[in-house]
Coordinates of C-alpha atoms and ligand atoms in Angstrom, one line a residue:
Chain A
M1 CA 0.1 -0.3 -0.2
A2 CA 1.6 3.3 -1.1
T3 CA 1.7 5.3 1.5
A4 CA 0.9 9.4 0.5
A5 CA 5.0 10.4 1.3
T6 CA 5.7 7.6 -2.1
V7 CA 1.9 9.1 -3.7
A8 CA 4.1 12.5 -3.9
R9 CA 7.6 11.8 -4.7
N10 CA 5.9 9.6 -8.0
C11 CA 3.7 12.6 -9.0
R12 CA 5.3 14.2 -11.6
K13 CA 2.4 16.5 -12.8
V14 CA -0.9 17.6 -11.0
M15 CA -3.9 18.4 -13.5
C16 CA -7.0 20.2 -11.9
I17 CA -10.4 20.1 -13.5
G18 CA -12.1 23.7 -13.7
R19 CA -15.9 24.5 -13.0
N20 CA -17.3 20.8 -13.1
Y21 CA -20.2 21.5 -10.7
A22 CA -22.7 23.1 -11.7
D23 CA -23.8 25.1 -8.5
H24 CA -20.2 25.7 -7.9
I25 CA -19.7 27.6 -11.5
K26 CA -22.8 29.6 -10.0
E27 CA -21.4 31.0 -6.8
L28 CA -18.3 32.2 -8.3
N29 CA -20.5 34.0 -11.4
N30 CA -18.6 31.8 -13.8
A31 CA -19.8 30.6 -17.3
R32 CA -20.0 26.9 -17.4
P33 CA -18.0 25.5 -19.4
K34 CA -18.3 23.5 -23.1
Q35 CA -16.0 21.1 -22.5
P36 CA -13.9 20.5 -19.8
F37 CA -10.6 22.7 -18.8
F38 CA -8.0 21.7 -16.8
F39 CA -4.9 23.6 -15.1
L40 CA -1.5 22.6 -13.5
K41 CA -0.5 22.9 -10.3
P42 CA 3.2 21.6 -9.0
P43 CA 4.4 18.4 -7.1
S44 CA 5.6 20.8 -4.8
S45 CA 2.3 22.4 -3.7
I46 CA 1.5 18.8 -2.4
L47 CA 0.8 18.9 1.4
L48 CA 0.9 15.7 3.6
P49 CA -1.4 14.5 6.2
N50 CA 0.5 15.0 9.3
S51 CA 3.2 17.1 7.8
G52 CA 1.9 20.6 9.5
P53 CA -0.5 23.3 8.5
I54 CA -1.1 25.2 5.2
V55 CA 0.5 28.2 4.9
R56 CA -1.0 31.4 4.0
P57 CA 0.8 33.6 2.0
K58 CA 0.8 37.0 3.1
G59 CA -2.0 39.6 1.5
V60 CA -3.4 36.0 -0.3
I61 CA -7.1 35.3 0.2
M62 CA -7.1 31.5 0.5
H63 CA -9.8 30.0 -0.3
Y64 CA -10.3 26.0 0.3
E65 CA -11.9 23.4 -2.4
V66 CA -12.6 19.6 -2.1
E67 CA -12.1 17.5 -4.8
L68 CA -11.9 13.9 -5.2
G69 CA -7.9 12.9 -6.7
L70 CA -7.2 10.3 -9.2
V71 CA -3.7 8.6 -9.0
I72 CA -2.7 7.4 -12.3
G73 CA -1.7 3.8 -13.0
K74 CA -0.5 3.7 -16.6
T75 CA 0.5 5.3 -19.4
V76 CA -2.2 7.0 -21.3
R77 CA -2.9 8.8 -24.8
D78 CA -6.0 10.1 -26.1
L79 CA -8.5 8.0 -24.2
D80 CA -11.6 7.5 -26.4
P81 CA -14.6 9.5 -24.1
A82 CA -16.9 6.6 -23.9
D83 CA -14.1 3.9 -23.1
E84 CA -15.2 3.7 -19.1
Q85 CA -13.1 0.9 -19.1
G86 CA -10.4 2.0 -20.2
A87 CA -10.5 5.5 -17.6
L88 CA -11.0 3.3 -14.6
D89 CA -7.9 0.8 -15.6
A90 CA -6.0 3.9 -15.9
I91 CA -6.7 4.7 -11.9
D92 CA -4.3 3.6 -9.1
G93 CA -6.2 4.9 -6.5
Y94 CA -7.7 7.7 -5.3
L95 CA -6.9 10.6 -3.2
L96 CA -8.9 13.0 -0.4
A97 CA -7.2 15.9 -1.8
I98 CA -7.7 20.0 -1.5
D99 CA -7.1 22.6 -3.9
M100 CA -6.2 25.6 -2.7
T101 CA -6.4 28.6 -4.5
A102 CA -5.3 32.3 -4.0
R103 CA -9.1 33.5 -5.1
N104 CA -7.7 37.0 -5.2
V105 CA -4.6 36.4 -6.8
Q106 CA -6.6 34.4 -9.4
D107 CA -9.1 36.4 -10.1
E108 CA -6.6 39.3 -10.9
A109 CA -4.5 36.3 -13.0
K110 CA -8.3 36.4 -14.9
K111 CA -9.0 39.7 -15.5
K112 CA -5.3 40.3 -16.9
G113 CA -5.6 37.6 -18.7
L114 CA -2.5 35.8 -17.1
P115 CA -1.9 32.2 -16.0
W116 CA -3.4 31.1 -12.9
S117 CA 0.2 28.6 -12.1
I118 CA 0.6 31.3 -9.3
A119 CA -3.0 31.2 -7.9
K120 CA -3.1 27.4 -7.5
G121 CA 0.9 26.9 -7.1
F122 CA 2.0 28.2 -3.5
D123 CA 3.8 25.5 -1.1
T124 CA 1.1 23.7 0.7
F125 CA -1.6 24.5 -1.4
M126 CA -2.5 21.0 -2.2
P127 CA -2.8 18.8 1.2
I128 CA -3.5 15.2 0.4
S129 CA -5.0 11.7 1.9
N130 CA -3.4 9.1 2.2
L131 CA -3.5 6.6 -0.9
I132 CA -7.6 5.1 -0.6
R133 CA -7.2 2.0 -2.6
K134 CA -9.0 1.6 -5.5
S135 CA -11.9 -1.4 -3.9
R136 CA -12.4 0.7 -1.5
I137 CA -14.7 3.3 -4.0
P138 CA -16.8 0.7 -6.7
N139 CA -17.5 3.6 -8.4
P140 CA -16.0 6.9 -8.6
Q141 CA -19.0 9.1 -9.4
N142 CA -20.7 7.6 -6.5
A143 CA -18.5 9.3 -3.4
H144 CA -19.3 12.1 -1.3
L145 CA -17.0 14.6 -0.5
W146 CA -17.7 17.6 2.6
L147 CA -15.4 19.7 4.0
S148 CA -15.8 21.6 7.1
V149 CA -14.3 24.9 8.8
N150 CA -14.0 24.6 12.4
D151 CA -16.5 22.3 12.6
Q152 CA -19.0 24.1 10.3
M153 CA -19.6 22.1 7.2
K154 CA -19.0 24.2 4.4
Q155 CA -19.0 21.3 1.4
S156 CA -21.3 18.2 1.3
D157 CA -21.6 17.1 -1.8
N158 CA -21.6 13.7 -4.2
T159 CA -19.2 13.3 -7.0
D160 CA -22.6 12.0 -9.2
L161 CA -22.6 15.7 -9.8
M162 CA -20.4 16.4 -12.0
L163 CA -20.7 17.8 -15.6
F164 CA -18.1 15.8 -16.6
R165 CA -17.5 13.0 -15.6
I166 CA -14.3 10.6 -14.8
P167 CA -14.0 9.2 -18.4
R168 CA -14.3 12.6 -20.2
Q169 CA -11.7 14.0 -18.0
L170 CA -9.5 11.7 -18.9
S171 CA -10.1 11.8 -22.6
D172 CA -9.4 15.4 -23.0
I173 CA -6.2 15.6 -20.9
S174 CA -4.6 13.0 -21.9
R175 CA -5.9 14.4 -25.8
V176 CA -3.3 17.4 -24.8
M177 CA -0.6 15.4 -22.1
T178 CA 0.6 12.2 -21.7
L179 CA -0.6 11.0 -18.6
D180 CA 2.0 8.7 -16.8
A181 CA 1.7 6.4 -13.3
G182 CA 2.0 8.2 -10.7
D183 CA 0.6 11.6 -12.0
I184 CA -2.6 13.0 -10.1
I185 CA -6.2 14.4 -11.8
L186 CA -8.5 16.8 -9.1
T187 CA -11.5 16.2 -10.7
G188 CA -13.0 19.8 -9.6
T189 CA -14.8 21.1 -6.5
P190 CA -18.6 20.8 -5.3
K191 CA -20.7 24.5 -3.8
G192 CA -19.5 25.8 -0.6
V193 CA -16.0 27.0 -1.4
G194 CA -14.8 30.2 1.1
P195 CA -12.3 32.0 2.9
V196 CA -10.2 30.3 5.6
G197 CA -7.5 32.4 7.5
T198 CA -4.9 31.5 10.8
G199 CA -6.1 29.5 12.6
D200 CA -8.9 27.9 11.4
I201 CA -9.2 24.2 11.1
M202 CA -10.6 22.6 8.5
R203 CA -11.9 18.8 8.1
A204 CA -12.5 16.7 5.1
G205 CA -13.4 13.2 4.4
L206 CA -15.1 11.2 1.8
K207 CA -17.8 8.6 2.4
V208 CA -19.2 5.9 0.3
N209 CA -23.0 4.6 0.7
G210 CA -22.4 6.8 3.7
R211 CA -19.6 4.9 5.1
D212 CA -16.7 6.9 5.8
I213 CA -13.8 6.0 3.6
E214 CA -11.2 9.0 4.5
E215 CA -10.6 11.8 6.9
A216 CA -8.1 14.7 7.0
R217 CA -7.6 17.3 9.8
I218 CA -5.9 20.4 8.3
E219 CA -4.9 23.7 10.3
V220 CA -3.8 27.8 8.7
E221 CA -1.4 29.1 9.2
Chain B
M1 CA 27.6 14.8 -17.9
A2 CA 24.1 14.5 -17.6
T3 CA 22.1 13.4 -21.2
A4 CA 18.9 15.1 -21.9
A5 CA 17.3 12.2 -21.5
T6 CA 18.4 12.1 -17.4
V7 CA 17.4 16.3 -17.7
A8 CA 13.8 14.7 -18.2
R9 CA 13.9 12.8 -16.1
N10 CA 15.1 14.2 -12.9
C11 CA 12.4 17.4 -14.1
R12 CA 9.3 17.9 -12.0
K13 CA 8.3 21.5 -12.6
V14 CA 8.8 23.8 -15.6
M15 CA 8.4 27.4 -14.6
C16 CA 8.0 29.9 -17.5
I17 CA 9.0 33.4 -17.3
G18 CA 6.0 35.5 -19.9
R19 CA 7.0 38.8 -21.2
N20 CA 10.7 39.2 -20.3
Y21 CA 11.8 41.2 -23.3
A22 CA 10.6 44.2 -24.1
D23 CA 10.4 44.4 -28.0
H24 CA 8.6 41.0 -27.4
I25 CA 5.5 42.2 -25.3
K26 CA 5.3 44.5 -27.9
E27 CA 5.0 42.5 -31.1
L28 CA 1.6 40.5 -28.9
N29 CA 0.4 43.8 -28.0
N30 CA 0.8 42.9 -24.4
A31 CA 1.2 44.8 -21.2
R32 CA 4.4 45.3 -19.2
P33 CA 4.4 43.7 -16.3
K34 CA 5.5 45.1 -12.8
Q35 CA 6.8 42.2 -12.1
P36 CA 8.1 38.7 -13.2
F37 CA 5.4 36.1 -14.0
F38 CA 4.9 32.6 -14.6
F39 CA 3.5 29.5 -15.7
L40 CA 3.7 25.8 -15.6
K41 CA 4.4 23.2 -18.3
P42 CA 3.7 19.8 -17.8
P43 CA 7.0 17.6 -17.6
S44 CA 5.3 15.5 -20.6
S45 CA 5.9 18.9 -22.6
I46 CA 9.5 18.2 -23.1
L47 CA 11.0 16.8 -26.6
L48 CA 14.8 15.4 -26.1
P49 CA 17.6 16.2 -28.9
N50 CA 16.7 13.8 -32.0
S51 CA 13.8 12.1 -30.8
G52 CA 11.4 12.9 -33.3
P53 CA 9.3 15.6 -34.3
I54 CA 7.2 18.4 -33.0
V55 CA 3.6 17.0 -33.5
R56 CA 1.3 20.3 -34.4
P57 CA -2.7 20.1 -32.5
K58 CA -4.9 19.4 -35.2
G59 CA -6.3 23.6 -34.9
V60 CA -4.1 25.0 -33.5
I61 CA -1.4 27.8 -34.6
M62 CA 1.5 27.2 -32.9
H63 CA 4.2 29.7 -32.2
Y64 CA 7.9 29.1 -31.6
E65 CA 9.9 30.6 -29.1
V66 CA 13.4 30.3 -27.7
E67 CA 14.8 30.4 -24.5
L68 CA 17.6 30.1 -22.6
G69 CA 16.6 27.0 -19.8
L70 CA 18.2 27.1 -16.2
V71 CA 18.1 23.6 -15.0
I72 CA 18.5 24.1 -10.8
G73 CA 21.0 21.8 -8.6
K74 CA 19.4 22.3 -5.4
T75 CA 16.3 23.5 -3.4
V76 CA 15.4 26.8 -3.3
R77 CA 13.2 28.7 -1.3
D78 CA 13.0 32.6 -0.9
L79 CA 16.0 33.7 -2.3
D80 CA 16.6 37.4 -1.8
P81 CA 16.3 39.3 -5.2
A82 CA 19.6 40.7 -4.3
D83 CA 21.8 37.6 -3.8
E84 CA 23.1 36.9 -7.3
Q85 CA 25.9 34.8 -6.0
G86 CA 22.9 32.4 -4.6
A87 CA 21.1 32.6 -8.0
L88 CA 23.9 31.4 -9.8
D89 CA 24.8 28.7 -7.1
A90 CA 21.4 27.4 -7.4
I91 CA 21.9 26.4 -11.4
D92 CA 23.3 23.1 -11.8
G93 CA 23.5 23.6 -15.8
Y94 CA 21.5 25.3 -19.0
L95 CA 19.4 24.0 -21.9
L96 CA 19.0 25.8 -25.3
A97 CA 14.8 25.5 -25.5
I98 CA 11.9 26.5 -27.1
D99 CA 8.4 27.6 -25.6
M100 CA 6.2 25.9 -28.2
T101 CA 2.8 27.5 -27.9
A102 CA -0.7 27.3 -29.0
R103 CA -1.6 31.2 -29.5
N104 CA -5.1 30.8 -30.7
V105 CA -5.9 29.0 -27.6
Q106 CA -3.2 31.1 -25.7
D107 CA -5.5 34.4 -27.2
E108 CA -8.6 32.3 -26.6
A109 CA -7.7 31.9 -22.9
K110 CA -6.3 35.1 -22.3
K111 CA -10.1 37.0 -23.7
K112 CA -11.7 34.2 -20.9
G113 CA -9.3 34.1 -18.0
L114 CA -8.5 30.6 -18.4
P115 CA -5.4 29.0 -17.9
W116 CA -2.8 29.0 -19.7
S117 CA -1.9 25.2 -19.2
I118 CA -3.3 23.1 -22.0
A119 CA -1.9 26.2 -24.9
K120 CA 1.6 25.4 -23.2
G121 CA 1.2 21.9 -22.7
F122 CA 0.7 20.0 -25.7
D123 CA 3.3 16.5 -25.6
T124 CA 6.2 17.3 -27.6
F125 CA 5.7 21.3 -26.9
M126 CA 9.3 21.6 -24.9
P127 CA 12.1 21.3 -27.4
I128 CA 15.4 21.0 -24.8
S129 CA 19.3 20.4 -26.0
N130 CA 22.1 18.4 -24.1
L131 CA 22.5 20.1 -20.9
I132 CA 25.3 22.8 -21.3
R133 CA 27.9 22.9 -19.0
K134 CA 27.4 25.6 -16.4
S135 CA 31.1 26.7 -17.2
R136 CA 30.5 27.0 -20.7
I137 CA 28.2 30.0 -20.0
P138 CA 30.1 31.9 -17.7
N139 CA 27.5 35.0 -17.4
P140 CA 23.8 33.8 -18.3
Q141 CA 22.8 37.3 -18.9
N142 CA 25.3 37.7 -21.9
A143 CA 24.2 35.1 -24.0
H144 CA 22.8 35.0 -27.4
L145 CA 19.8 33.3 -28.6
W146 CA 18.7 32.3 -32.1
L147 CA 16.3 30.7 -34.2
S148 CA 15.7 30.3 -37.5
V149 CA 12.3 28.2 -39.9
N150 CA 14.3 27.2 -43.0
D151 CA 17.6 29.3 -42.5
Q152 CA 15.2 33.0 -42.2
M153 CA 16.3 34.0 -39.2
K154 CA 13.3 34.6 -36.9
Q155 CA 14.9 35.6 -33.3
S156 CA 18.4 36.4 -32.1
D157 CA 18.8 38.9 -29.0
N158 CA 21.4 38.6 -26.2
T159 CA 19.9 37.7 -22.6
D160 CA 21.0 41.2 -21.7
L161 CA 17.7 42.1 -22.9
M162 CA 15.6 40.6 -20.3
L163 CA 13.5 42.8 -18.1
F164 CA 13.8 40.9 -14.9
R165 CA 17.4 39.0 -14.8
I166 CA 17.6 35.7 -13.4
P167 CA 18.0 36.4 -9.8
R168 CA 14.7 38.2 -9.5
Q169 CA 13.2 35.4 -11.6
L170 CA 14.1 32.6 -9.0
S171 CA 13.5 35.3 -6.5
D172 CA 9.8 35.6 -7.1
I173 CA 9.2 31.7 -8.2
S174 CA 10.5 30.9 -4.6
R175 CA 8.8 33.1 -3.2
V176 CA 5.8 31.3 -4.5
M177 CA 7.2 27.5 -5.7
T178 CA 9.8 26.0 -3.4
L179 CA 12.8 24.8 -6.5
D180 CA 13.8 21.6 -6.2
A181 CA 17.1 19.7 -7.9
G182 CA 16.2 19.1 -11.7
D183 CA 13.5 21.6 -11.8
I184 CA 13.7 23.7 -14.5
I185 CA 12.9 27.7 -15.4
L186 CA 12.6 29.3 -19.4
T187 CA 13.5 32.7 -18.8
G188 CA 11.2 33.9 -21.8
T189 CA 11.8 35.2 -24.7
P190 CA 12.8 38.0 -27.3
K191 CA 10.8 39.4 -30.2
G192 CA 10.4 37.9 -33.2
V193 CA 8.3 34.6 -32.8
G194 CA 5.7 33.3 -35.3
P195 CA 4.0 30.3 -36.7
V196 CA 5.6 27.2 -37.9
G197 CA 3.9 24.0 -40.0
T198 CA 4.0 21.1 -40.7
G199 CA 7.2 20.3 -43.2
D200 CA 8.7 23.4 -41.4
I201 CA 12.5 23.2 -39.9
M202 CA 14.0 25.5 -37.1
R203 CA 17.1 25.5 -36.0
A204 CA 18.1 27.1 -32.9
G205 CA 21.1 28.3 -31.3
L206 CA 22.9 29.6 -28.0
K207 CA 26.3 31.8 -29.1
V208 CA 28.9 33.3 -25.9
N209 CA 31.0 36.4 -27.0
G210 CA 30.4 34.8 -30.9
R211 CA 30.7 31.2 -30.2
D212 CA 28.5 28.4 -30.9
I213 CA 27.6 26.9 -28.1
E214 CA 24.4 24.7 -28.6
E215 CA 22.9 24.3 -31.9
A216 CA 19.3 22.1 -32.6
R217 CA 17.4 21.1 -35.5
I218 CA 13.5 20.4 -35.1
E219 CA 11.2 19.4 -37.6
V220 CA 7.2 20.2 -37.3
E221 CA 4.6 17.4 -37.9
Ligands
MG1 MG1 -1.6 13.0 -28.4
MG2 MG1 -10.3 23.2 -7.8
MG3 MG1 7.8 32.1 -23.1

């Protein structure tokens, strides 16, 4: 069983799907995409379980986005979007992850037509759980994600609400970038994103059919 | 002496500085940045020397951008922008590289405030040379970059024209993302970027004080 440290070490790219839950698109006043789009986070942004707090950079309004992460198990190119089995076969395991975002930096970048890499890429901006064995999530489109801040529930939705399902995501990404074993995909966040600051405690979890599969507790510095 | 294959294997992130030569900013009608900005290219976009052509994705207007690449030799965080020696010490060697760009995809992304990752991240979109030993470029702010298409010179300028010099680049990047040994930084492109298509042959080179240090020849499919 791979530890989170092994997952981090083997990861050479992280691709994150944007705007993949309808209610989250509305809450940020964004346009609904006609096709999946994605951006990169650097492997250096990964924060391992129990390895310290998320560090808020000075002047940054930092938002949480809880997401289901896929750890890729083999090389994938030009996957057919209808190939559900091919998509499942490409997945080695799952992660509970938070796509931390410097929202004010991102808003500024959007306005100016600049890249998102800085807004998404600070150190500690990608807390991940331990690797979740594949067998524990029989259907990745039926997993419940939740996130609370100081024991107030903020995000709580099922992955069946994704606009673009996982085979389509892997297809669109793999037509641009070859996926390699160890790569990580974050599949988008449900509604309820918001700011966290110094001293806040986030808890996040993943359930399947009402059963707790993974939980994490992360402090903000 | 590390081969290009070793460089590619050791690389976990590629950070590219945008708009770092004044005349290149003008030619694309961009705003001059008040501070360096950068974006990520995935390691999967690296194209090794003599390993085949650049592949143009369907419907893509593909531009070349010749750049000086830095291969990082050690962990760097929060470098002081005035620390010229610290910046030099962080560099393990150099690359001649081309930051291939899907310009129409990028233009669309800019207009919509979307990330640049797709426009910059296709497979083969980052041809690199062999590693250039550090001693061969005594001063990275005095290297001449050139690129020709079908024997017509298109780009030919010295790195002394950079708006933000290398210590400032490493400083700004390392305040966001920890730099690790093996990471690559592309330092921006001089004026003269333009499209290439099927059958075009690009040559690129790097000179120091009039002496050829590295040359490459790349076909476009
Ligand atoms: Mg392909
Ligand atoms: Mg996200
Ligand atoms: Mg460039």
